Amino acid sequence: MNHIIAIANQKGGVAKTTTAVNLSASLAAMDQRVLLVDLDPQANATVGSGIDVSKLKKSSYHLLLGKSTLSDTLMPTLEAGYDIIPTTGDLIAADVELTTMMVGREQKLNQALQPIHRLYDYIIIDCPPALNMLTLNAMVAAKSVLIPMQCEYYAMEGLSSLLKTIEDIRTSVNPGLAIEGLLLTMYDPRNNLANEVSAQLTNHFGKKVYQTAIPRNVRLAEAPSYGVPVLMYDPNSRGALA
């Protein structure tokens, strides 16, 4: 059975895309068959995978709206070892177009991915920083949600809205949707607030909080500018190891 994981948090800047790209690359390095779906109009996962957005003719926008097939959209990454459904800034229009649909608008991604479920061990979906129609499509298609969390007050505040959304989706359209885990990102153990938030999350979610936290790391931040995951850019860096 394959794993379909939506990486989501409506708060921006918590390392969703960094997590999506580097988790995909790490799984691929372990000989897993991996597909990364870029569902964020910022297209950072696409760029960070070494793909020139300006040369794309088909993207996740076309796939969601039935304007292209999987074979026209899906492409391999050159170095990272996983396949990707890339995106461009056009995807922002998909949120508006999906909202106007009367029937089945939340099922578009799920329906599009059905033919290739058995081809991959992991399908990783990079969600936008919003609880919009794109994120809803990701959560309906997914079997679980991985939540990157920066250890600060505002991140804690937004978590309750995300958990309510997950519960609403579980109740209405995807009863099997689970929380894969909470991942602490940009973690600095010298920061008292980071330690306090980490302790609160662990107290509330227990083993759902991953023991491995992703530290602040320059190499992690630099890798996207070279169009590769940190595993290819600097495999011995603290960020790559985490």
mmCIF file of C-alpha atoms in Angstrom:
data_model
loop_
_atom_site.group_PDB
_atom_site.id
_atom_site.type_symbol
_atom_site.label_atom_id
_atom_site.label_comp_id
_atom_site.label_asym_id
_atom_site.label_seq_id
_atom_site.Cartn_x
_atom_site.Cartn_y
_atom_site.Cartn_z
ATOM 1 C CA MET A 1 0.000 0.000 0.000
ATOM 2 C CA ASN A 2 1.415 3.391 -0.944
ATOM 3 C CA HIS A 3 1.591 6.426 1.303
ATOM 4 C CA ILE A 4 -0.060 9.637 0.125
ATOM 5 C CA ILE A 5 1.045 12.434 2.429
ATOM 6 C CA ALA A 6 -0.099 16.059 2.285
ATOM 7 C CA ILE A 7 2.417 18.452 3.822
ATOM 8 C CA ALA A 8 0.257 21.257 5.127
ATOM 9 C CA ASN A 9 0.151 24.262 7.404
ATOM 10 C CA GLN A 10 -1.746 27.422 6.565
ATOM 11 C CA LYS A 11 1.049 29.500 8.075
ATOM 12 C CA GLY A 12 3.739 30.446 5.586
ATOM 13 C CA GLY A 13 7.447 30.173 6.229
ATOM 14 C CA VAL A 14 7.367 26.974 8.279
ATOM 15 C CA ALA A 15 9.402 24.925 5.765
ATOM 16 C CA LYS A 16 6.594 22.995 4.044
ATOM 17 C CA THR A 17 8.323 23.037 0.687
ATOM 18 C CA THR A 18 11.758 22.372 2.166
ATOM 19 C CA THR A 19 10.242 19.366 3.932
ATOM 20 C CA ALA A 20 8.429 18.149 0.807
ATOM 21 C CA VAL A 21 11.471 18.369 -1.485
ATOM 22 C CA ASN A 22 13.995 16.912 0.924
ATOM 23 C CA LEU A 23 11.710 14.165 2.222
ATOM 24 C CA SER A 24 11.032 13.136 -1.385
ATOM 25 C CA ALA A 25 14.745 13.072 -2.179
ATOM 26 C CA SER A 26 15.593 11.136 0.983
ATOM 27 C CA LEU A 27 12.930 8.506 0.303
ATOM 28 C CA ALA A 28 14.111 8.203 -3.300
ATOM 29 C CA ALA A 29 17.659 7.694 -2.015
ATOM 30 C CA MET A 30 16.277 4.736 -0.021
ATOM 31 C CA ASP A 31 15.103 3.170 -3.305
ATOM 32 C CA GLN A 32 11.478 4.163 -2.799
ATOM 33 C CA ARG A 33 9.373 5.155 -5.798
ATOM 34 C CA VAL A 34 8.366 8.752 -5.065
ATOM 35 C CA LEU A 35 6.109 11.317 -6.718
ATOM 36 C CA LEU A 36 6.143 14.932 -5.535
ATOM 37 C CA VAL A 37 3.043 16.979 -6.377
ATOM 38 C CA ASP A 38 3.566 20.751 -6.317
ATOM 39 C CA LEU A 39 0.216 22.247 -5.320
ATOM 40 C CA ASP A 40 1.549 25.652 -4.253
ATOM 41 C CA PRO A 41 1.245 28.498 -6.807
ATOM 42 C CA GLN A 42 4.611 29.841 -5.625
ATOM 43 C CA ALA A 43 6.129 26.814 -7.449
ATOM 44 C CA ASN A 44 9.043 26.612 -5.015
ATOM 45 C CA ALA A 45 9.020 22.793 -4.970
ATOM 46 C CA THR A 46 9.217 22.828 -8.761
ATOM 47 C CA VAL A 47 12.140 25.253 -8.832
ATOM 48 C CA GLY A 48 13.844 23.466 -5.933
ATOM 49 C CA SER A 49 13.673 20.251 -7.959
ATOM 50 C CA GLY A 50 15.677 21.783 -10.782
ATOM 51 C CA ILE A 51 12.826 22.516 -13.188
ATOM 52 C CA ASP A 52 12.661 25.718 -15.238
ATOM 53 C CA VAL A 53 9.127 27.012 -14.661
ATOM 54 C CA SER A 54 9.277 29.267 -17.729
ATOM 55 C CA LYS A 55 9.593 26.219 -19.996
ATOM 56 C CA LEU A 56 6.613 24.326 -18.614
ATOM 57 C CA LYS A 57 3.690 23.877 -20.967
ATOM 58 C CA LYS A 58 1.581 21.716 -18.649
ATOM 59 C CA SER A 59 1.379 21.813 -14.867
ATOM 60 C CA SER A 60 -0.750 20.792 -11.907
ATOM 61 C CA TYR A 61 -3.137 23.596 -12.890
ATOM 62 C CA HIS A 62 -3.973 21.842 -16.164
ATOM 63 C CA LEU A 63 -4.182 18.455 -14.458
ATOM 64 C CA LEU A 64 -6.611 19.635 -11.770
ATOM 65 C CA LEU A 65 -8.939 21.212 -14.292
ATOM 66 C CA GLY A 66 -8.849 18.313 -16.744
ATOM 67 C CA LYS A 67 -6.896 20.274 -19.357
ATOM 68 C CA SER A 68 -4.051 17.763 -19.527
ATOM 69 C CA THR A 69 -3.331 14.118 -18.843
ATOM 70 C CA LEU A 70 -0.908 12.684 -16.305
ATOM 71 C CA SER A 71 1.475 11.671 -19.071
ATOM 72 C CA ASP A 72 1.587 15.291 -20.287
ATOM 73 C CA THR A 73 2.197 16.676 -16.806
ATOM 74 C CA LEU A 74 4.361 14.229 -14.862
ATOM 75 C CA MET A 75 8.124 14.466 -15.323
ATOM 76 C CA PRO A 76 11.301 13.084 -13.723
ATOM 77 C CA THR A 77 13.758 15.221 -11.787
ATOM 78 C CA LEU A 78 17.264 15.175 -13.214
ATOM 79 C CA GLU A 79 19.237 14.576 -10.027
ATOM 80 C CA ALA A 80 16.903 14.020 -7.087
ATOM 81 C CA GLY A 81 15.564 10.623 -8.128
ATOM 82 C CA TYR A 82 11.842 11.289 -7.800
ATOM 83 C CA ASP A 83 9.106 12.202 -10.263
ATOM 84 C CA ILE A 84 7.223 15.460 -9.989
ATOM 85 C CA ILE A 85 3.978 17.041 -11.099
ATOM 86 C CA PRO A 86 5.274 20.612 -11.381
ATOM 87 C CA THR A 87 3.371 23.856 -11.204
ATOM 88 C CA THR A 88 3.514 27.501 -12.214
ATOM 89 C CA GLY A 89 1.905 30.701 -10.982
ATOM 90 C CA ASP A 90 -1.121 29.783 -13.116
ATOM 91 C CA LEU A 91 -2.205 27.460 -10.321
ATOM 92 C CA ILE A 92 -3.568 30.399 -8.351
ATOM 93 C CA ALA A 93 -6.386 30.576 -10.908
ATOM 94 C CA ALA A 94 -7.305 26.966 -10.181
ATOM 95 C CA ASP A 95 -8.415 27.862 -6.674
ATOM 96 C CA VAL A 96 -10.916 30.335 -8.102
ATOM 97 C CA GLU A 97 -12.094 28.006 -10.865
ATOM 98 C CA LEU A 98 -12.530 25.070 -8.486
ATOM 99 C CA THR A 99 -14.560 27.221 -6.096
ATOM 100 C CA THR A 100 -17.112 27.979 -8.822
ATOM 101 C CA MET A 101 -17.728 24.291 -9.550
ATOM 102 C CA MET A 102 -20.926 22.909 -8.103
ATOM 103 C CA VAL A 103 -20.054 19.198 -7.900
ATOM 104 C CA GLY A 104 -16.876 17.248 -7.130
ATOM 105 C CA ARG A 105 -14.540 20.200 -6.822
ATOM 106 C CA GLU A 106 -12.737 18.737 -3.799
ATOM 107 C CA GLN A 107 -12.115 15.419 -5.619
ATOM 108 C CA LYS A 108 -10.191 16.686 -8.650
ATOM 109 C CA LEU A 109 -6.695 15.816 -7.433
ATOM 110 C CA ASN A 110 -7.816 12.477 -6.025
ATOM 111 C CA GLN A 111 -9.381 11.534 -9.353
ATOM 112 C CA ALA A 112 -6.317 12.694 -11.300
ATOM 113 C CA LEU A 113 -3.931 10.586 -9.197
ATOM 114 C CA GLN A 114 -6.012 7.403 -9.193
ATOM 115 C CA PRO A 115 -4.399 5.852 -12.314
ATOM 116 C CA ILE A 116 -0.871 6.023 -10.808
ATOM 117 C CA HIS A 117 -1.448 5.104 -7.151
ATOM 118 C CA ARG A 118 0.157 1.682 -7.603
ATOM 119 C CA LEU A 119 3.218 3.064 -9.390
ATOM 120 C CA TYR A 120 4.629 4.828 -6.320
ATOM 121 C CA ASP A 121 5.519 3.920 -2.752
ATOM 122 C CA TYR A 122 5.086 7.542 -1.670
ATOM 123 C CA ILE A 123 3.140 10.456 -3.106
ATOM 124 C CA ILE A 124 4.104 13.695 -1.363
ATOM 125 C CA ILE A 125 1.847 16.739 -1.868
ATOM 126 C CA ASP A 126 3.248 20.206 -1.157
ATOM 127 C CA CYS A 127 0.310 22.403 -0.118
ATOM 128 C CA PRO A 128 -0.011 26.192 -0.300
ATOM 129 C CA PRO A 129 0.075 28.299 2.895
ATOM 130 C CA ALA A 130 -3.708 28.593 3.051
ATOM 131 C CA LEU A 131 -6.738 26.484 3.899
ATOM 132 C CA ASN A 132 -8.184 26.916 0.414
ATOM 133 C CA MET A 133 -9.569 24.679 -2.321
ATOM 134 C CA LEU A 134 -6.084 23.483 -3.301
ATOM 135 C CA THR A 135 -5.322 22.345 0.247
ATOM 136 C CA LEU A 136 -8.760 20.745 0.458
ATOM 137 C CA ASN A 137 -8.015 18.755 -2.708
ATOM 138 C CA ALA A 138 -4.698 17.636 -1.248
ATOM 139 C CA MET A 139 -6.291 16.431 1.986
ATOM 140 C CA VAL A 140 -9.068 14.578 0.190
ATOM 141 C CA ALA A 141 -6.484 12.785 -1.956
ATOM 142 C CA ALA A 142 -4.125 12.068 0.960
ATOM 143 C CA LYS A 143 -4.110 9.306 3.520
ATOM 144 C CA SER A 144 -2.333 11.452 6.086
ATOM 145 C CA VAL A 145 -1.159 14.989 6.822
ATOM 146 C CA LEU A 146 2.381 15.876 7.885
ATOM 147 C CA ILE A 147 2.475 19.219 9.697
ATOM 148 C CA PRO A 148 5.725 21.203 9.745
ATOM 149 C CA MET A 149 5.762 23.459 12.801
ATOM 150 C CA GLN A 150 8.011 26.344 13.687
ATOM 151 C CA CYS A 151 8.312 26.584 17.460
ATOM 152 C CA GLU A 152 6.738 29.987 18.018
ATOM 153 C CA TYR A 153 3.494 31.385 19.402
ATOM 154 C CA TYR A 154 1.736 32.175 16.116
ATOM 155 C CA ALA A 155 2.407 28.680 14.801
ATOM 156 C CA MET A 156 0.600 27.264 17.823
ATOM 157 C CA GLU A 157 -2.339 29.594 17.223
ATOM 158 C CA GLY A 158 -2.771 28.443 13.623
ATOM 159 C CA LEU A 159 -2.534 24.759 14.490
ATOM 160 C CA SER A 160 -6.043 24.629 15.941
ATOM 161 C CA SER A 161 -7.568 25.852 12.646
ATOM 162 C CA LEU A 162 -5.634 23.250 10.698
ATOM 163 C CA LEU A 163 -6.694 20.452 13.043
ATOM 164 C CA LYS A 164 -10.331 21.542 12.735
ATOM 165 C CA THR A 165 -10.041 21.450 8.939
ATOM 166 C CA ILE A 166 -8.567 17.948 9.079
ATOM 167 C CA GLU A 167 -11.395 16.805 11.329
ATOM 168 C CA ASP A 168 -14.019 18.384 9.047
ATOM 169 C CA ILE A 169 -12.545 16.595 6.013
ATOM 170 C CA ARG A 170 -12.375 13.340 7.954
ATOM 171 C CA THR A 171 -16.041 13.667 8.895
ATOM 172 C CA SER A 172 -17.330 14.654 5.464
ATOM 173 C CA VAL A 173 -15.275 13.219 2.595
ATOM 174 C CA ASN A 174 -12.148 11.353 3.736
ATOM 175 C CA PRO A 175 -12.779 9.301 6.894
ATOM 176 C CA GLY A 176 -9.361 7.629 6.698
ATOM 177 C CA LEU A 177 -7.386 10.888 6.878
ATOM 178 C CA ALA A 178 -4.861 10.729 9.714
ATOM 179 C CA ILE A 179 -2.177 12.980 11.162
ATOM 180 C CA GLU A 180 1.117 11.515 9.977
ATOM 181 C CA GLY A 181 3.100 13.579 12.440
ATOM 182 C CA LEU A 182 4.259 17.011 13.560
ATOM 183 C CA LEU A 183 7.728 18.045 12.414
ATOM 184 C CA LEU A 184 9.602 20.772 14.288
ATOM 185 C CA THR A 185 11.465 22.947 11.765
ATOM 186 C CA MET A 186 14.062 25.727 12.047
ATOM 187 C CA TYR A 187 14.573 24.448 15.561
ATOM 188 C CA ASP A 188 17.091 26.125 17.847
ATOM 189 C CA PRO A 189 17.488 24.316 21.195
ATOM 190 C CA ARG A 190 19.111 27.433 22.687
ATOM 191 C CA ASN A 191 15.816 29.298 22.324
ATOM 192 C CA ASN A 192 13.613 29.058 25.437
ATOM 193 C CA LEU A 193 10.387 29.644 23.489
ATOM 194 C CA ALA A 194 11.290 26.848 21.046
ATOM 195 C CA ASN A 195 11.783 24.458 23.936
ATOM 196 C CA GLU A 196 8.520 25.532 25.587
ATOM 197 C CA VAL A 197 6.497 25.094 22.391
ATOM 198 C CA SER A 198 8.173 21.751 21.717
ATOM 199 C CA ALA A 199 7.261 20.583 25.217
ATOM 200 C CA GLN A 200 3.635 21.713 24.798
ATOM 201 C CA LEU A 201 3.296 19.907 21.465
ATOM 202 C CA THR A 202 4.829 16.719 22.851
ATOM 203 C CA ASN A 203 2.583 16.888 25.899
ATOM 204 C CA HIS A 204 -0.522 17.206 23.714
ATOM 205 C CA PHE A 205 0.341 15.014 20.705
ATOM 206 C CA GLY A 206 2.749 12.541 22.261
ATOM 207 C CA LYS A 207 4.490 10.291 19.737
ATOM 208 C CA LYS A 208 2.926 12.189 16.832
ATOM 209 C CA VAL A 209 5.712 14.757 17.345
ATOM 210 C CA TYR A 210 8.820 13.472 15.589
ATOM 211 C CA GLN A 211 11.873 13.056 17.796
ATOM 212 C CA THR A 212 14.045 14.431 15.006
ATOM 213 C CA ALA A 213 13.778 18.217 14.685
ATOM 214 C CA ILE A 214 15.080 20.064 11.624
ATOM 215 C CA PRO A 215 17.604 22.708 12.718
ATOM 216 C CA ARG A 216 18.185 26.107 11.213
ATOM 217 C CA ASN A 217 20.792 25.374 8.577
ATOM 218 C CA VAL A 218 22.385 27.543 5.905
ATOM 219 C CA ARG A 219 22.858 24.609 3.529
ATOM 220 C CA LEU A 220 19.140 23.812 3.622
ATOM 221 C CA ALA A 221 18.395 27.413 2.695
ATOM 222 C CA GLU A 222 20.988 27.517 -0.090
ATOM 223 C CA ALA A 223 20.096 24.258 -1.862
ATOM 224 C CA PRO A 224 16.939 25.511 -3.697
ATOM 225 C CA SER A 225 18.952 28.210 -5.493
ATOM 226 C CA TYR A 226 20.957 25.394 -7.097
ATOM 227 C CA GLY A 227 17.798 23.477 -8.047
ATOM 228 C CA VAL A 228 18.617 20.407 -5.958
ATOM 229 C CA PRO A 229 17.610 18.980 -2.573
ATOM 230 C CA VAL A 230 20.158 19.404 0.204
ATOM 231 C CA LEU A 231 20.967 15.685 -0.088
ATOM 232 C CA MET A 232 22.637 16.477 -3.421
ATOM 233 C CA TYR A 233 23.972 19.890 -2.422
ATOM 234 C CA ASP A 234 25.647 19.025 0.885
ATOM 235 C CA PRO A 235 24.786 15.528 2.139
ATOM 236 C CA ASN A 236 26.905 15.916 5.277
ATOM 237 C CA SER A 237 25.276 19.124 6.490
ATOM 238 C CA ARG A 238 23.194 19.166 9.663
ATOM 239 C CA GLY A 239 20.079 19.896 7.633
ATOM 240 C CA ALA A 240 20.628 16.979 5.257
ATOM 241 C CA LEU A 241 21.315 14.571 8.112
ATOM 242 C CA ALA A 242 18.159 15.652 9.969
#
